[in-house]
Coordinates of C-alpha atoms in Angstrom, one line a residue:
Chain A
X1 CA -59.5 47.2 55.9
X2 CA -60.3 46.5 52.0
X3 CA -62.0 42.9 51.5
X4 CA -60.0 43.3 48.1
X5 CA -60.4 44.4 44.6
X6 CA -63.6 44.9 42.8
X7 CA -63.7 46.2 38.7
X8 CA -66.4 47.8 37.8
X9 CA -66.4 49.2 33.7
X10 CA -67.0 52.3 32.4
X11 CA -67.3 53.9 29.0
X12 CA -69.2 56.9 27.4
X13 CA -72.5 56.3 27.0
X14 CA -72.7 53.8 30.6
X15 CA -76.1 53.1 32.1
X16 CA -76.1 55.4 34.7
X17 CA -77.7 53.6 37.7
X18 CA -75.8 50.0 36.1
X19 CA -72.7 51.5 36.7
X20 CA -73.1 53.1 39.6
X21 CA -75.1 51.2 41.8
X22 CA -72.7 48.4 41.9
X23 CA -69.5 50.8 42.3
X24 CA -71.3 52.2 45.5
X25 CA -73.1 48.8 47.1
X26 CA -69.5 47.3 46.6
X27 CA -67.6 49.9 48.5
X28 CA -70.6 49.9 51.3
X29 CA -69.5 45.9 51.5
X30 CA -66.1 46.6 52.2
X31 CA -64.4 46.2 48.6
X32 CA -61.8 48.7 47.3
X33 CA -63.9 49.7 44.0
X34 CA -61.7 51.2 40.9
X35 CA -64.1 52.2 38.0
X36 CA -62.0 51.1 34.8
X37 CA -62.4 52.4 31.3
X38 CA -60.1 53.2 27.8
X39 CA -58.3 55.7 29.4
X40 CA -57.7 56.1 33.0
X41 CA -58.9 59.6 35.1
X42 CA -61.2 60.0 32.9
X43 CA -64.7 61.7 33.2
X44 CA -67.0 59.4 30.8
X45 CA -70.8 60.6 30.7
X46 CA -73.6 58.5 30.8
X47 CA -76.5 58.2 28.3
X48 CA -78.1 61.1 30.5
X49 CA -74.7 62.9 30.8
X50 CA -73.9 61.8 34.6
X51 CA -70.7 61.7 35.3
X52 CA -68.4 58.5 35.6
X53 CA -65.1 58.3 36.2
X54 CA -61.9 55.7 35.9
X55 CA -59.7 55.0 37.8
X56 CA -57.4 53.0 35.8
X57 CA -57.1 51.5 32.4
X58 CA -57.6 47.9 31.4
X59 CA -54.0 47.0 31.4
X60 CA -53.4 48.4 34.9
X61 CA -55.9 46.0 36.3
X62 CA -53.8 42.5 37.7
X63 CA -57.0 39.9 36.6
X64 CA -55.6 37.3 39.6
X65 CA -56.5 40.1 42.1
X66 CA -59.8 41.2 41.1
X67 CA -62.3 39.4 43.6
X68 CA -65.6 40.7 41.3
X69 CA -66.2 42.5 38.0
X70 CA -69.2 43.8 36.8
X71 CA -69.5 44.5 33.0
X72 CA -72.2 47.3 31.9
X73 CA -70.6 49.5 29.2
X74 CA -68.8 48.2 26.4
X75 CA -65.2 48.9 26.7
X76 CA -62.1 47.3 24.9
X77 CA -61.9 45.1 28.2
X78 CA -61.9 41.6 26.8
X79 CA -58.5 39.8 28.4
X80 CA -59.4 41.8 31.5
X81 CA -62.3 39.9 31.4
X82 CA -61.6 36.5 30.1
X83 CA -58.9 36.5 32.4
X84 CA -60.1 38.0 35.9
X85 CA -62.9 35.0 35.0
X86 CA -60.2 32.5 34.6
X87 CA -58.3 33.7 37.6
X88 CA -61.8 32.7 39.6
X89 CA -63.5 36.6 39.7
X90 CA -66.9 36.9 40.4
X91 CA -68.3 38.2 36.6
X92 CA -71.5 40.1 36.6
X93 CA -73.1 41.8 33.9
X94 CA -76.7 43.3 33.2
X95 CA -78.7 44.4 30.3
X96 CA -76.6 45.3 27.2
X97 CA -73.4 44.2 29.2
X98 CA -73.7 40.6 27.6
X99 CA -71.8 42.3 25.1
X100 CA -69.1 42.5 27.1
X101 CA -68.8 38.4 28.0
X102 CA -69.3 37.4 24.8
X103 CA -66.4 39.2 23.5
X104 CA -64.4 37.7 26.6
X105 CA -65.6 34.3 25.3
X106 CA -67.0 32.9 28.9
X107 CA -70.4 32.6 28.2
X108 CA -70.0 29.3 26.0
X109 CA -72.4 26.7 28.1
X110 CA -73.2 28.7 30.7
X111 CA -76.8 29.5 31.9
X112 CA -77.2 33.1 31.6
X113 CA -80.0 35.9 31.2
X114 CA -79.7 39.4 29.6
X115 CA -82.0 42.0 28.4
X116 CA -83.8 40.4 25.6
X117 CA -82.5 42.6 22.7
X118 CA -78.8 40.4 23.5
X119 CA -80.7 37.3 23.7
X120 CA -79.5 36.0 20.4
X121 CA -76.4 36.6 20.7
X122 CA -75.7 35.4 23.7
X123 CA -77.3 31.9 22.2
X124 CA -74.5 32.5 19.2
X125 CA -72.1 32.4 21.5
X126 CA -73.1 29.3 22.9
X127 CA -75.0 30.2 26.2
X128 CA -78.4 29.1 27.4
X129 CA -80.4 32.1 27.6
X130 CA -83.5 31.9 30.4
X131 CA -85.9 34.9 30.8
X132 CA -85.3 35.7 34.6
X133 CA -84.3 38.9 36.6
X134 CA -81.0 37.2 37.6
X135 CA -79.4 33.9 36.9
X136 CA -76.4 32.8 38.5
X137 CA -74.2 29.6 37.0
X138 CA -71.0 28.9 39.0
X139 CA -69.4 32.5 39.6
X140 CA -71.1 34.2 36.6
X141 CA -74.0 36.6 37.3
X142 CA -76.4 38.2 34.9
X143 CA -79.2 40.1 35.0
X144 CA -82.0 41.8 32.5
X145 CA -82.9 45.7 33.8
X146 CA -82.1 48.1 36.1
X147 CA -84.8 47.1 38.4
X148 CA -82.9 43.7 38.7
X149 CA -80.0 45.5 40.4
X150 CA -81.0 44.7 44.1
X151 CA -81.2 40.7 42.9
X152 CA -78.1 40.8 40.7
X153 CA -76.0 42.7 43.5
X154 CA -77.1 40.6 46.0
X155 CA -76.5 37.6 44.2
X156 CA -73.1 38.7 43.9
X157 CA -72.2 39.3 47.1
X158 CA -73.4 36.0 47.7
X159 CA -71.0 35.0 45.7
X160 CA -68.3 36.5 47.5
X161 CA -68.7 36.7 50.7
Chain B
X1 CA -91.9 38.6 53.0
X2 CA -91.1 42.2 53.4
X3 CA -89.3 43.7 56.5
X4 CA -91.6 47.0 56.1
X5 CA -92.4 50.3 54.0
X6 CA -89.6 52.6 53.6
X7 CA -90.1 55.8 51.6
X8 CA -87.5 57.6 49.3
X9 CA -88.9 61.3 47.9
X10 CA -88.3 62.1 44.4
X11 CA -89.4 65.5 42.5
X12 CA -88.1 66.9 39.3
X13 CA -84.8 67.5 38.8
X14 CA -83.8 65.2 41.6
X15 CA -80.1 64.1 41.9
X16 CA -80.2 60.8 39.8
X17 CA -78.0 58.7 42.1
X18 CA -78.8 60.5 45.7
X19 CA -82.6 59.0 44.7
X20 CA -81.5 55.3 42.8
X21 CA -79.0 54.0 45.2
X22 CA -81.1 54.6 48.7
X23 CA -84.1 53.2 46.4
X24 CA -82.9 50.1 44.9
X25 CA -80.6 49.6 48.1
X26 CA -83.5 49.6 50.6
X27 CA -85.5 46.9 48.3
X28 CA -82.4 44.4 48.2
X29 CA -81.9 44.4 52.1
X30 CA -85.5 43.2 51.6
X31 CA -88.2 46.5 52.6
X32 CA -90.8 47.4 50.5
X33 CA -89.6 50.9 48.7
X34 CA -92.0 53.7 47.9
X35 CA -91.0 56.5 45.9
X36 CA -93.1 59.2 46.9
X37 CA -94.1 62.8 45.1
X38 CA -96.3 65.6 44.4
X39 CA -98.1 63.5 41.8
X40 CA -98.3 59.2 42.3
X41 CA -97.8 57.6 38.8
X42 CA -95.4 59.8 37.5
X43 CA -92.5 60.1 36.1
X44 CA -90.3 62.5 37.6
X45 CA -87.1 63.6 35.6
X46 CA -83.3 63.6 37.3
X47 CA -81.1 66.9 36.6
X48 CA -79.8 64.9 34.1
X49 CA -83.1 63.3 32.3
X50 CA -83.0 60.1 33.8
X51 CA -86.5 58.5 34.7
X52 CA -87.4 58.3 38.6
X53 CA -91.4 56.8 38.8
X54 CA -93.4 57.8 42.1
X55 CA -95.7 55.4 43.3
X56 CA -97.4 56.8 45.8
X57 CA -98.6 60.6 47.0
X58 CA -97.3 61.8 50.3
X59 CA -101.1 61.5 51.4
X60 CA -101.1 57.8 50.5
X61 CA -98.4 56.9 53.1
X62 CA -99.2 56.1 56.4
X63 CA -96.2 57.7 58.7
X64 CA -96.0 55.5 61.3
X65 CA -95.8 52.3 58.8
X66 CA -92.4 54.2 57.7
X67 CA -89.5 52.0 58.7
X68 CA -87.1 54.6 57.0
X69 CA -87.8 57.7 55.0
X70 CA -84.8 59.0 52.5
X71 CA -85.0 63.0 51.6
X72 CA -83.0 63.6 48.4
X73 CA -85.7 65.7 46.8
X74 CA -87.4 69.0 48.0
X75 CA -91.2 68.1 47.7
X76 CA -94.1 69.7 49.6
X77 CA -93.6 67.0 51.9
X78 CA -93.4 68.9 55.6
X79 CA -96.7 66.9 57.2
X80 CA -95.0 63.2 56.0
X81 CA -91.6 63.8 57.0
X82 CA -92.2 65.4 60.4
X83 CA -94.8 62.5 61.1
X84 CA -92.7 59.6 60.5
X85 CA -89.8 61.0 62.8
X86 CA -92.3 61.4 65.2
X87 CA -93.3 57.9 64.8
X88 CA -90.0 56.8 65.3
X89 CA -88.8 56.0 61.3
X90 CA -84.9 56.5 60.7
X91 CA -85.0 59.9 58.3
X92 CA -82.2 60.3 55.9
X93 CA -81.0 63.3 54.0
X94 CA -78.0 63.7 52.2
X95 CA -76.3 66.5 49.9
X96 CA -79.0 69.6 49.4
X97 CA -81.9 66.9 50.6
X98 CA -81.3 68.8 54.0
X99 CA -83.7 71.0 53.3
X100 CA -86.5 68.8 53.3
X101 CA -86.0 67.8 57.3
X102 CA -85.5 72.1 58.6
X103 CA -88.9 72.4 56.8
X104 CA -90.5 69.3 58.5
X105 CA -88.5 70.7 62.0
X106 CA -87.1 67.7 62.9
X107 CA -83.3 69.1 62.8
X108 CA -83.4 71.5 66.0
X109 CA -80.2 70.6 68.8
X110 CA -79.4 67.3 66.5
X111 CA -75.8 66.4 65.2
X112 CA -75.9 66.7 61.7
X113 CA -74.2 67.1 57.9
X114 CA -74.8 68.4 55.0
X115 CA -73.8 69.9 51.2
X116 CA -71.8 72.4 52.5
X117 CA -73.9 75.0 51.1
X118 CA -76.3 74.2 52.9
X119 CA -74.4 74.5 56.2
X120 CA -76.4 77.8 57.0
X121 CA -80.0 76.8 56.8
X122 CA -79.0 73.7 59.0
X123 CA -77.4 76.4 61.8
X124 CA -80.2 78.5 61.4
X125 CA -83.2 75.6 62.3
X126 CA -81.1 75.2 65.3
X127 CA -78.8 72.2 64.5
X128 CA -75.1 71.6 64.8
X129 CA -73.3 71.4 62.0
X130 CA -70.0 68.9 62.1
X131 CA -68.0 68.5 58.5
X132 CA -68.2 65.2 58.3
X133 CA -68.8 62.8 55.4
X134 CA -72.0 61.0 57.4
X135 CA -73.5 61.9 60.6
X136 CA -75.8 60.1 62.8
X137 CA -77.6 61.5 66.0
X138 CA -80.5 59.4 67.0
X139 CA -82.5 58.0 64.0
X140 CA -81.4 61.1 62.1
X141 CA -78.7 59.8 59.4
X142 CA -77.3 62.8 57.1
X143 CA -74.5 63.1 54.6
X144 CA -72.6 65.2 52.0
X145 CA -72.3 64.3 48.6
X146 CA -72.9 61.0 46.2
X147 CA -69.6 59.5 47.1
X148 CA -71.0 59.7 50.8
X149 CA -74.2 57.2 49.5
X150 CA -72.3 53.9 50.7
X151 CA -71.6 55.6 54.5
X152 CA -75.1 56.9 54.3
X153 CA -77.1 53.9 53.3
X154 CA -74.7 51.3 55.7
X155 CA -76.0 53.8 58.2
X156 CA -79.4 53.5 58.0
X157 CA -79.1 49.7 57.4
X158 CA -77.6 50.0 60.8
X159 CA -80.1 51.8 63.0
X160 CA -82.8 49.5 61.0
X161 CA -81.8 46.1 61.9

């Protein structure tokens, strides 16, 4: 029995062990996990050239029913995201995946961490950037490296459950 | 304050997320991880060229400190593996890692999975092969394939607390 839906983005060029770590600690919690990129049944490869694939597009995705989404590539994703956020989803993302909230414009005010090549722009976009592992502010999650991933996973599935 | 030492191998041309997800999933459920090799300090490569760092030799380790030890790898790592099931650690092995636990002789008249391929070698040390996505017999945990890592690790999470 599926504790519900969980999003977790992928594009060409992912962080191998950011994308996959969450897809596989979600589904050991229970979730239903769909992997969603550009094009859906896709086989995207990772910096390393791992494989990755989707599930389903962007637009296949019903935001009110996504109970978490965690943001590491840098997909075309942005009313997924701005609106799963909206609709109350858990939104994590890690390293370069500040990108990805920015774009979806719900960072503005929030306290958030990333690795510190995004720094800036997260401040541009109206955030409050601290240097820590993980910072959590209401039901947004972020988190600086892959080492982080225990910390940011847990985090959010504090969130959650 | 750490529950305990577990152990996950890692050698060249390991299988990036067979090594990452036990690794990073054993810290956040609170143990102390080791990544253990041929050489300590080094870093190993995946198949695919991601990174994989060993802390520690297989000398270093202390078998019956071993809360859990995870086999992904093939290292020269009989003497640790064989002593730590002795000592009572849960030993887990998934996809071609089941090599690692006929050399250490710890598979003879157990319940176990594999890769299919190497279905076999498993038979031949004297163990029962059952298709299964995870297996557990005693505080032996096995598996198949990547997509088998959230059974696998839920597993051993299991027979640990």
């Amino acid at each position: 029995m599926s504790k519900g839906l969980c999003v977790v983005l992928v594009e060409d060029s992912y962080e191998t062990v950011e994308f996959h770590y969450p897809r596989l600690r979600l589904e050991e919690a229970g979730y239903t996990v769909k992997a969603v990129g550009p094009q859906a049944k896709k086989v995207y490869q990772s910096k390393e050239g791992y494989w990755g694939t989707s599930d389903a597009v962007f637009s296949d995705i019903n935001p009110a029913e996504v109970k978490a989404l965690v943001a590491e590539a840098l997909p075309e994703c942005n009313k997924l995201v701005h609106d799963a956020a909206e609709a109350g989803a858990v939104v994590g993302f890690i390293c370069h995946g500040a990108w990805v909230p920015i774009s979806a414009k719900v960072v503005k005010g929030k306290k958030v961490t990333s690795h510190p090549a995004v720094q800036d722009d997260l401040v541009n976009a109206g955030a409050e950037w601290v240097d820590e592992p993980c910072v959590v502010d209401g039901k947004l999650v972020s988190a600086q490296l892959p080492k982080d991933l225990p910390a940011f996973m847990k985090a959010i599935l504090n969130l959650l459950e």
